[in-house]
Coordinates of C-alpha atoms in Angstrom, one line a residue:
M477 CA 19.4 24.7 -28.3
N478 CA 21.3 26.8 -30.8
V479 CA 23.8 24.9 -32.8
L480 CA 26.6 25.9 -35.1
V481 CA 28.3 23.1 -37.4
I482 CA 31.7 24.0 -38.9
G483 CA 32.4 22.0 -42.4
S484 CA 31.3 21.8 -45.7
G485 CA 31.0 18.0 -46.5
A486 CA 28.5 15.2 -46.6
R487 CA 29.5 14.4 -43.2
E488 CA 28.3 17.8 -42.2
H489 CA 25.3 17.5 -44.0
A490 CA 24.5 14.2 -42.2
L491 CA 25.0 15.9 -38.8
C492 CA 22.7 18.8 -39.9
H493 CA 20.1 16.6 -41.3
S494 CA 19.9 14.6 -37.9
L495 CA 20.1 17.9 -35.9
S496 CA 17.5 19.5 -38.0
L497 CA 15.1 16.5 -36.7
D498 CA 15.9 17.2 -33.2
P499 CA 13.1 19.0 -31.4
A500 CA 15.7 20.5 -29.0
V501 CA 17.3 22.4 -31.8
T502 CA 15.6 25.8 -32.4
A503 CA 18.3 27.3 -34.5
L504 CA 20.9 25.6 -37.0
H505 CA 23.8 27.0 -38.3
C506 CA 26.7 25.9 -40.8
A507 CA 29.9 27.4 -41.8
P508 CA 30.8 27.2 -44.7
G509 CA 28.4 24.5 -45.7
N510 CA 27.1 23.5 -49.0
A511 CA 24.1 23.7 -51.2
G512 CA 22.4 20.9 -49.6
I513 CA 23.2 22.0 -46.1
A514 CA 21.3 25.4 -47.0
E515 CA 17.9 23.6 -47.2
V516 CA 18.2 22.8 -43.4
A517 CA 20.6 25.2 -41.8
Q518 CA 21.5 29.0 -42.2
L519 CA 24.7 29.2 -43.9
H520 CA 27.9 31.5 -43.1
Q521 CA 31.1 32.2 -44.5
V522 CA 34.1 31.5 -42.3
D523 CA 37.4 30.2 -42.6
A524 CA 37.0 26.7 -40.8
L525 CA 40.7 26.7 -40.1
D526 CA 40.6 30.1 -38.3
G527 CA 39.9 29.7 -34.6
A528 CA 39.6 33.3 -33.9
A529 CA 37.0 33.6 -36.8
V530 CA 35.0 30.5 -35.9
S531 CA 34.7 31.6 -32.0
A532 CA 33.8 35.1 -33.2
L533 CA 31.1 33.9 -35.2
A534 CA 29.9 31.3 -32.7
V535 CA 29.7 34.3 -30.3
E536 CA 27.9 36.4 -32.8
L537 CA 25.1 33.8 -33.4
G538 CA 24.8 33.1 -29.6
A539 CA 25.6 29.3 -30.3
E540 CA 25.2 27.2 -27.4
L541 CA 27.1 24.1 -29.0
V542 CA 29.7 24.2 -31.7
V543 CA 30.1 21.0 -33.6
V544 CA 33.5 20.8 -35.5
G545 CA 33.2 18.3 -38.4
P546 CA 36.3 17.8 -40.2
E547 CA 40.0 16.9 -39.1
A548 CA 41.9 19.8 -40.0
P549 CA 40.4 22.5 -38.2
L550 CA 40.6 20.2 -35.1
V551 CA 44.3 19.8 -35.8
A552 CA 44.4 23.6 -35.9
G553 CA 43.0 24.2 -32.7
V554 CA 39.9 25.6 -33.7
A555 CA 38.0 23.6 -30.7
D556 CA 40.4 25.2 -28.4
A557 CA 39.7 28.7 -29.6
V558 CA 35.9 28.0 -29.1
R559 CA 36.3 26.7 -25.7
A560 CA 38.2 29.9 -24.8
V561 CA 35.0 31.9 -25.1
D562 CA 33.0 29.5 -22.8
I563 CA 31.0 27.8 -25.5
P564 CA 30.5 24.0 -25.3
V565 CA 32.2 22.5 -28.4
F566 CA 32.2 19.1 -29.6
G567 CA 35.5 18.2 -30.7
P568 CA 39.2 17.4 -29.1
S569 CA 41.6 19.9 -28.4
K570 CA 44.6 20.7 -30.8
E571 CA 46.9 18.3 -28.8
A572 CA 44.1 15.5 -28.5
A573 CA 43.6 15.7 -32.0
Q574 CA 46.8 14.4 -32.7
L575 CA 45.7 11.1 -32.4
E576 CA 44.7 11.6 -36.2
G577 CA 47.3 14.2 -37.1
S578 CA 50.1 12.1 -36.4
K579 CA 50.1 8.5 -37.0
A580 CA 53.3 8.3 -35.0
F581 CA 51.7 9.9 -32.1
A582 CA 48.7 7.4 -32.1
K583 CA 51.2 4.6 -32.2
D584 CA 52.9 5.7 -29.1
V585 CA 49.6 6.2 -27.4
M586 CA 48.5 2.6 -28.5
A587 CA 51.5 1.5 -27.2
A588 CA 51.3 2.9 -23.8
A589 CA 47.5 2.0 -23.4
G590 CA 48.1 -1.5 -24.4
V591 CA 45.9 -1.4 -27.6
P592 CA 46.4 -4.0 -30.2
T593 CA 47.7 -2.6 -33.5
A594 CA 49.8 -3.4 -36.4
R595 CA 53.6 -3.4 -36.0
S596 CA 55.3 -0.6 -37.5
Y597 CA 58.3 1.5 -38.3
L598 CA 58.5 5.3 -38.1
C599 CA 61.0 6.1 -41.2
T600 CA 62.7 9.3 -41.7
T601 CA 65.1 8.4 -44.6
P602 CA 64.7 6.3 -47.9
E603 CA 67.2 3.9 -46.2
E604 CA 64.8 3.3 -43.3
V605 CA 62.1 3.1 -45.5
A606 CA 63.6 0.1 -47.7
G607 CA 64.6 -1.8 -44.6
A608 CA 60.9 -1.6 -43.2
L609 CA 59.6 -2.6 -46.4
D610 CA 62.0 -5.4 -46.7
A611 CA 61.2 -6.6 -43.1
F612 CA 57.3 -6.7 -43.5
G613 CA 57.1 -7.9 -47.3
A614 CA 54.2 -7.5 -49.4
P615 CA 51.4 -6.4 -49.3
Y616 CA 53.1 -3.0 -48.3
V617 CA 51.4 -0.6 -46.2
V618 CA 52.8 3.0 -46.2
K619 CA 51.2 6.0 -44.4
D620 CA 51.7 9.6 -44.5
D621 CA 52.5 10.5 -40.8
G622 CA 50.1 13.7 -41.1
L623 CA 46.9 14.7 -42.5
A624 CA 46.2 13.6 -46.0
A625 CA 42.4 14.0 -46.5
G626 CA 41.9 10.3 -46.4
K627 CA 44.4 9.4 -49.2
G628 CA 47.4 9.3 -47.4
V629 CA 47.7 5.5 -47.3
V630 CA 49.0 3.0 -50.1
V631 CA 48.4 -0.7 -49.9
T632 CA 50.0 -2.5 -52.7
D633 CA 52.0 -5.4 -53.8
D634 CA 54.1 -3.2 -56.0
L635 CA 57.3 -2.3 -54.3
E636 CA 58.2 0.8 -56.6
A637 CA 54.8 2.2 -55.8
A638 CA 55.1 1.7 -52.3
V639 CA 58.7 3.6 -52.3
A640 CA 57.3 6.0 -54.4
H641 CA 54.6 6.9 -52.0
A642 CA 57.0 6.8 -49.0
A643 CA 59.2 9.3 -50.8
G644 CA 56.2 11.7 -51.3
C645 CA 55.7 11.6 -47.7
L646 CA 59.3 12.1 -46.8
G647 CA 59.3 15.5 -49.1
A648 CA 56.0 17.0 -47.3
P649 CA 55.7 18.7 -43.8
S650 CA 54.6 16.4 -41.1
A651 CA 52.4 16.6 -38.2
P652 CA 52.8 17.6 -35.3
S653 CA 55.6 20.0 -35.4
G654 CA 55.9 20.8 -39.0
Q655 CA 59.1 19.1 -39.7
R656 CA 59.7 17.2 -42.9
G657 CA 60.0 13.4 -43.5
R658 CA 58.1 11.3 -41.5
V659 CA 56.3 8.2 -42.8
V660 CA 55.0 5.0 -41.1
I661 CA 55.5 1.4 -42.6
E662 CA 53.2 -1.1 -41.1
E663 CA 52.7 -4.8 -41.2
F664 CA 49.6 -5.7 -43.6
L665 CA 46.6 -6.7 -41.5
D666 CA 44.5 -9.5 -43.0
G667 CA 40.5 -9.6 -42.5
P668 CA 37.6 -7.4 -43.1
E669 CA 37.7 -3.7 -41.9
V670 CA 35.2 -2.1 -39.5
S671 CA 34.8 1.4 -38.6
L672 CA 33.4 2.1 -35.0
F673 CA 32.8 5.6 -33.8
A674 CA 32.5 6.5 -29.8
I675 CA 31.6 9.7 -28.1
T676 CA 33.5 10.5 -25.2
D677 CA 33.8 13.5 -22.8
G678 CA 37.0 12.3 -21.8
V679 CA 36.1 9.9 -19.0
S680 CA 33.1 8.0 -20.3
V681 CA 33.1 6.4 -23.7
V682 CA 29.6 5.7 -25.6
P683 CA 30.1 3.4 -28.8
L684 CA 27.9 3.9 -31.7
Q685 CA 27.0 1.1 -34.2
P686 CA 29.8 -0.2 -36.2
A687 CA 29.9 0.4 -40.1
Q688 CA 32.1 -0.8 -43.0
D689 CA 33.2 1.7 -45.8
F690 CA 34.6 1.1 -49.4
K691 CA 37.8 2.9 -50.0
R692 CA 38.5 1.8 -53.4
A693 CA 37.2 3.9 -56.3
L694 CA 36.1 0.7 -58.5
D695 CA 33.7 -2.2 -57.9
G696 CA 35.4 -5.3 -56.5
D697 CA 37.6 -3.2 -54.4
E698 CA 39.7 -2.4 -57.5
G699 CA 41.4 1.1 -58.7
P700 CA 43.0 4.0 -56.4
N701 CA 42.2 4.7 -52.6
T702 CA 39.6 7.5 -52.3
G703 CA 38.1 9.0 -49.1
G704 CA 35.4 6.6 -49.3
M705 CA 32.7 5.5 -52.0
G706 CA 30.0 4.2 -49.9
A707 CA 29.1 2.5 -46.5
Y708 CA 26.8 0.4 -44.8
S709 CA 25.2 -0.5 -41.1
P710 CA 24.8 -2.9 -39.5
L711 CA 27.2 -5.5 -40.1
P712 CA 25.3 -8.7 -40.1
W713 CA 28.4 -11.0 -40.2
A714 CA 30.1 -9.2 -37.4
D715 CA 30.7 -10.9 -33.9
P716 CA 27.6 -9.5 -31.7
K717 CA 30.0 -8.9 -28.9
L718 CA 32.3 -6.6 -31.3
V719 CA 31.4 -3.4 -29.9
E720 CA 31.7 -4.4 -26.3
E721 CA 35.1 -5.9 -27.2
V722 CA 36.3 -3.0 -29.0
L723 CA 35.2 -0.9 -26.0
E724 CA 37.0 -2.7 -23.5
T725 CA 40.3 -3.2 -25.4
V726 CA 40.5 -0.1 -27.6
L727 CA 38.3 2.8 -27.1
Q728 CA 38.4 3.1 -23.2
P729 CA 42.0 2.3 -22.8
T730 CA 42.8 5.1 -25.3
V731 CA 40.5 7.7 -23.6
D732 CA 42.2 6.8 -20.2
E733 CA 45.7 7.2 -21.5
M734 CA 45.0 10.4 -23.2
R735 CA 43.5 11.5 -19.9
H736 CA 46.6 10.4 -17.9
R737 CA 48.9 12.4 -20.3
G738 CA 47.1 15.6 -19.3
T739 CA 45.4 15.8 -22.9
P740 CA 42.0 14.4 -22.4
F741 CA 40.1 13.4 -25.7
S742 CA 36.6 14.7 -25.8
G743 CA 34.3 14.4 -29.1
L744 CA 34.3 11.7 -31.6
L745 CA 36.9 8.9 -31.2
Y746 CA 36.9 7.0 -34.7
A747 CA 38.7 3.5 -34.6
G748 CA 39.4 2.1 -37.9
L749 CA 39.7 -1.7 -37.2
A750 CA 41.0 -4.9 -39.0
I751 CA 39.1 -8.2 -37.9
T752 CA 42.2 -10.3 -38.3
S753 CA 42.8 -14.0 -37.7
R754 CA 44.6 -12.9 -34.6
G755 CA 41.9 -10.9 -33.3
V756 CA 40.8 -7.2 -33.6
R757 CA 43.7 -4.7 -34.4
V758 CA 43.5 -0.8 -34.8
I759 CA 44.5 0.3 -38.2
E760 CA 44.1 3.9 -37.4
F761 CA 42.3 6.6 -35.2
N762 CA 40.4 9.6 -36.3
A763 CA 39.6 12.4 -34.4
R764 CA 36.1 13.1 -35.9
F765 CA 33.2 11.4 -37.5
G766 CA 34.1 9.5 -40.7
D767 CA 32.7 10.1 -44.1
P768 CA 30.7 7.9 -45.7
E769 CA 30.1 6.1 -42.2
T770 CA 28.5 8.9 -40.6
Q771 CA 25.8 8.7 -43.2
V772 CA 24.7 5.6 -42.4
V773 CA 25.3 5.4 -38.6
L774 CA 23.3 8.6 -38.0
A775 CA 20.6 7.3 -40.4
R776 CA 20.0 4.4 -37.6
L777 CA 20.3 6.5 -34.6
K778 CA 17.0 7.3 -33.0
T779 CA 18.4 9.3 -30.0
P780 CA 18.1 13.1 -30.7
L781 CA 21.6 14.0 -31.5
A782 CA 22.1 17.5 -29.9
G783 CA 21.8 16.2 -26.4
V784 CA 24.3 13.6 -27.1
L785 CA 26.9 15.8 -28.4
K786 CA 26.2 18.4 -25.8
A787 CA 26.8 15.9 -23.2
A788 CA 30.2 15.1 -24.5
A789 CA 30.9 18.7 -24.7
T790 CA 29.9 19.5 -21.1
G791 CA 31.5 16.5 -19.4
D792 CA 27.8 14.9 -18.6
L793 CA 27.8 11.9 -20.8
A794 CA 27.8 9.5 -17.9
D795 CA 24.3 10.9 -17.1
L796 CA 23.1 10.1 -20.6
P797 CA 20.4 7.3 -21.1
P798 CA 21.5 4.4 -23.1
L799 CA 21.3 5.3 -26.8
R800 CA 18.4 3.9 -29.0
W801 CA 19.0 2.6 -32.4
S802 CA 16.5 1.6 -35.3
D803 CA 16.6 -2.0 -36.4
D804 CA 16.6 -0.6 -40.0
A805 CA 19.5 -1.1 -42.3
A806 CA 21.1 1.8 -43.8
V807 CA 23.4 2.1 -47.0
T808 CA 24.9 5.2 -48.5
V809 CA 26.3 5.5 -52.2
V810 CA 28.7 8.2 -53.1
I811 CA 28.5 9.8 -56.5
A812 CA 31.8 11.1 -57.4
S813 CA 33.1 13.7 -60.1
H814 CA 34.7 12.8 -63.5
N815 CA 38.2 12.0 -62.8
Y816 CA 38.1 11.5 -59.1
P817 CA 40.3 10.7 -57.0
D818 CA 42.7 12.4 -59.4
T819 CA 42.1 16.1 -60.2
P820 CA 38.3 16.0 -60.2
R821 CA 36.1 18.1 -62.9
T822 CA 33.8 20.6 -61.2
G823 CA 31.0 22.9 -62.2
D824 CA 28.8 20.4 -63.9
P825 CA 25.1 21.0 -63.1
I826 CA 23.4 18.2 -61.1
S827 CA 19.8 17.1 -61.9
G828 CA 17.3 14.8 -60.2
L829 CA 17.4 16.3 -56.5
A830 CA 13.9 17.3 -56.6
E831 CA 12.8 14.0 -58.0
V832 CA 14.7 12.1 -55.1
A833 CA 13.1 14.5 -52.5
A834 CA 9.6 14.1 -54.2
Q835 CA 9.6 10.3 -54.9
D836 CA 12.2 8.5 -52.5
A837 CA 11.9 10.3 -49.2
P838 CA 11.9 9.5 -46.2
H839 CA 13.5 6.2 -46.9
A840 CA 16.0 7.6 -49.3
Y841 CA 17.7 11.0 -49.4
V842 CA 20.7 13.0 -50.8
L843 CA 23.4 14.3 -48.5
H844 CA 25.5 16.9 -50.4
A845 CA 29.5 16.8 -50.4
G846 CA 31.0 18.9 -53.0
T847 CA 28.3 21.1 -54.2
K848 CA 27.5 24.8 -54.5
Y849 CA 24.9 26.9 -56.2
D850 CA 25.5 28.1 -59.8
G851 CA 26.1 31.9 -59.0
A852 CA 23.0 33.7 -58.0
D853 CA 21.0 31.1 -59.5
R854 CA 19.6 29.2 -56.5
D855 CA 17.8 26.8 -58.7
T856 CA 20.8 25.4 -60.2
V857 CA 23.3 22.9 -58.1
V858 CA 26.7 22.1 -59.6
S859 CA 29.4 20.0 -58.5
A860 CA 32.4 21.8 -56.5
G861 CA 34.5 18.7 -55.3
G862 CA 35.5 15.2 -56.0
R863 CA 32.8 13.6 -53.8
V864 CA 29.7 15.3 -54.8
L865 CA 26.9 13.6 -53.3
S866 CA 26.0 10.6 -50.7
V867 CA 22.6 9.1 -51.6
T868 CA 21.5 7.5 -48.2
A869 CA 18.6 5.0 -47.9
T870 CA 17.4 2.9 -45.2
G871 CA 15.3 -0.4 -45.3
S872 CA 14.3 -3.5 -43.2
D873 CA 17.4 -5.2 -44.1
L874 CA 20.7 -4.3 -46.3
T875 CA 18.8 -5.9 -49.6
E876 CA 15.9 -3.4 -49.3
A877 CA 18.3 -0.4 -48.2
R878 CA 20.5 -1.0 -51.2
E879 CA 17.6 -1.3 -53.5
R880 CA 16.2 2.0 -52.5
A881 CA 19.5 3.8 -52.3
Y882 CA 20.3 2.6 -56.1
Q883 CA 16.7 3.6 -57.2
A884 CA 17.6 7.2 -56.1
V885 CA 21.1 7.2 -57.6
E886 CA 19.6 6.3 -60.8
R887 CA 17.6 9.6 -60.8
I888 CA 20.7 11.9 -60.4
G889 CA 22.1 13.4 -63.4
L890 CA 25.8 14.6 -63.3
D891 CA 28.0 14.4 -66.3
G892 CA 30.8 12.2 -66.4
S893 CA 30.3 11.0 -62.8
Q894 CA 30.9 7.5 -61.2
Y895 CA 29.8 5.3 -58.3
R896 CA 30.2 2.0 -57.2
T897 CA 27.4 -0.6 -57.9
D898 CA 28.5 -3.2 -55.3
I899 CA 28.0 -1.3 -52.1
A900 CA 27.1 -3.7 -49.2
A901 CA 26.4 -6.4 -52.2
K902 CA 28.2 -9.1 -50.4
A903 CA 26.9 -8.3 -46.8
A904 CA 23.2 -8.3 -48.3
A905 CA 23.8 -11.6 -49.9
G906 CA 25.4 -13.1 -46.5
V907 CA 28.6 -13.6 -48.4

């Protein structure tokens, strides 16, 4: 199979890493990719938001499967453009991707499907915001209705901070129609959060293994929200029936509702969940693999990936044998640039990558997020974004996986970089 992956982050590197290990994949391409992906796939320059350019590249390469990684190209309709040239694509249509592109749309779908979620208000004026915040009280949950690269949500006890974030959302273009001024105010959901991915062809739904990520920048869940500073899987504290319950009450009803609306959802449906005192509640949906959870989920998947993605893209998921999973645990630790998640510093040289490859593989390896080669010097990799690397490791349990991940992290040199030291620590300790 000739596969083209669209995107340039650690999620796409994780996808390419798994696809490169699949014996069915005879050619692997990525556009635009990054310095790490270049080691396992042939890179191509393309505007990932330009459906015509992506579909033209897929035709030129003779791709037999296109995998669209990030949310922005999906919301922009890139998957539709690829389907229009009769190439199977893993990723939802522009209309179906509104499950992530608009929080208000997702709430409407959940209400129609009977999916349990937080009570919420859709606000378009400061007066409506004030009323909603007063109705729910602290902690305040304020969400940008549109895409915000994982940073559109504020959860705070500070009323002024909540009002300020809402004001920023009201002043920004909002999905899906480009109008301004939409913000979702929600009740706070207590309990731990879980990420559960499911692969679907619009009819059948195949859940993956759950993971937990860490959104706050600093140890102890302190500091600002980020795109994610680490993740682990499995979740030893979770109910063994969690996946089955979420499949029955969340995933399958949502896929069925989307199909009934005439906008079937195929690709990766990501449910962000809160395990509350009142039961499982959906925090949000995403329309693609999550980052950094993908890194740990795919590290545990034993079934070759390409066939699974192709089955979803071609409507053949019902014929797929049950997925096979490793009993090992996986942990990923994100190394971020100086000043992330504010304006990150870029262009700093990265050292230690060869040492990790030589001394820690195959149990630990580095997935690149914001990296690039230093000009024509293919021997020097520099930072090129906020989240720079995802150091991923497996082990017989979370304790061993953590030890291997942090041992590899210590080999990496990046001036001014930061990472959390407590990824999966509580779960490994049984807390």
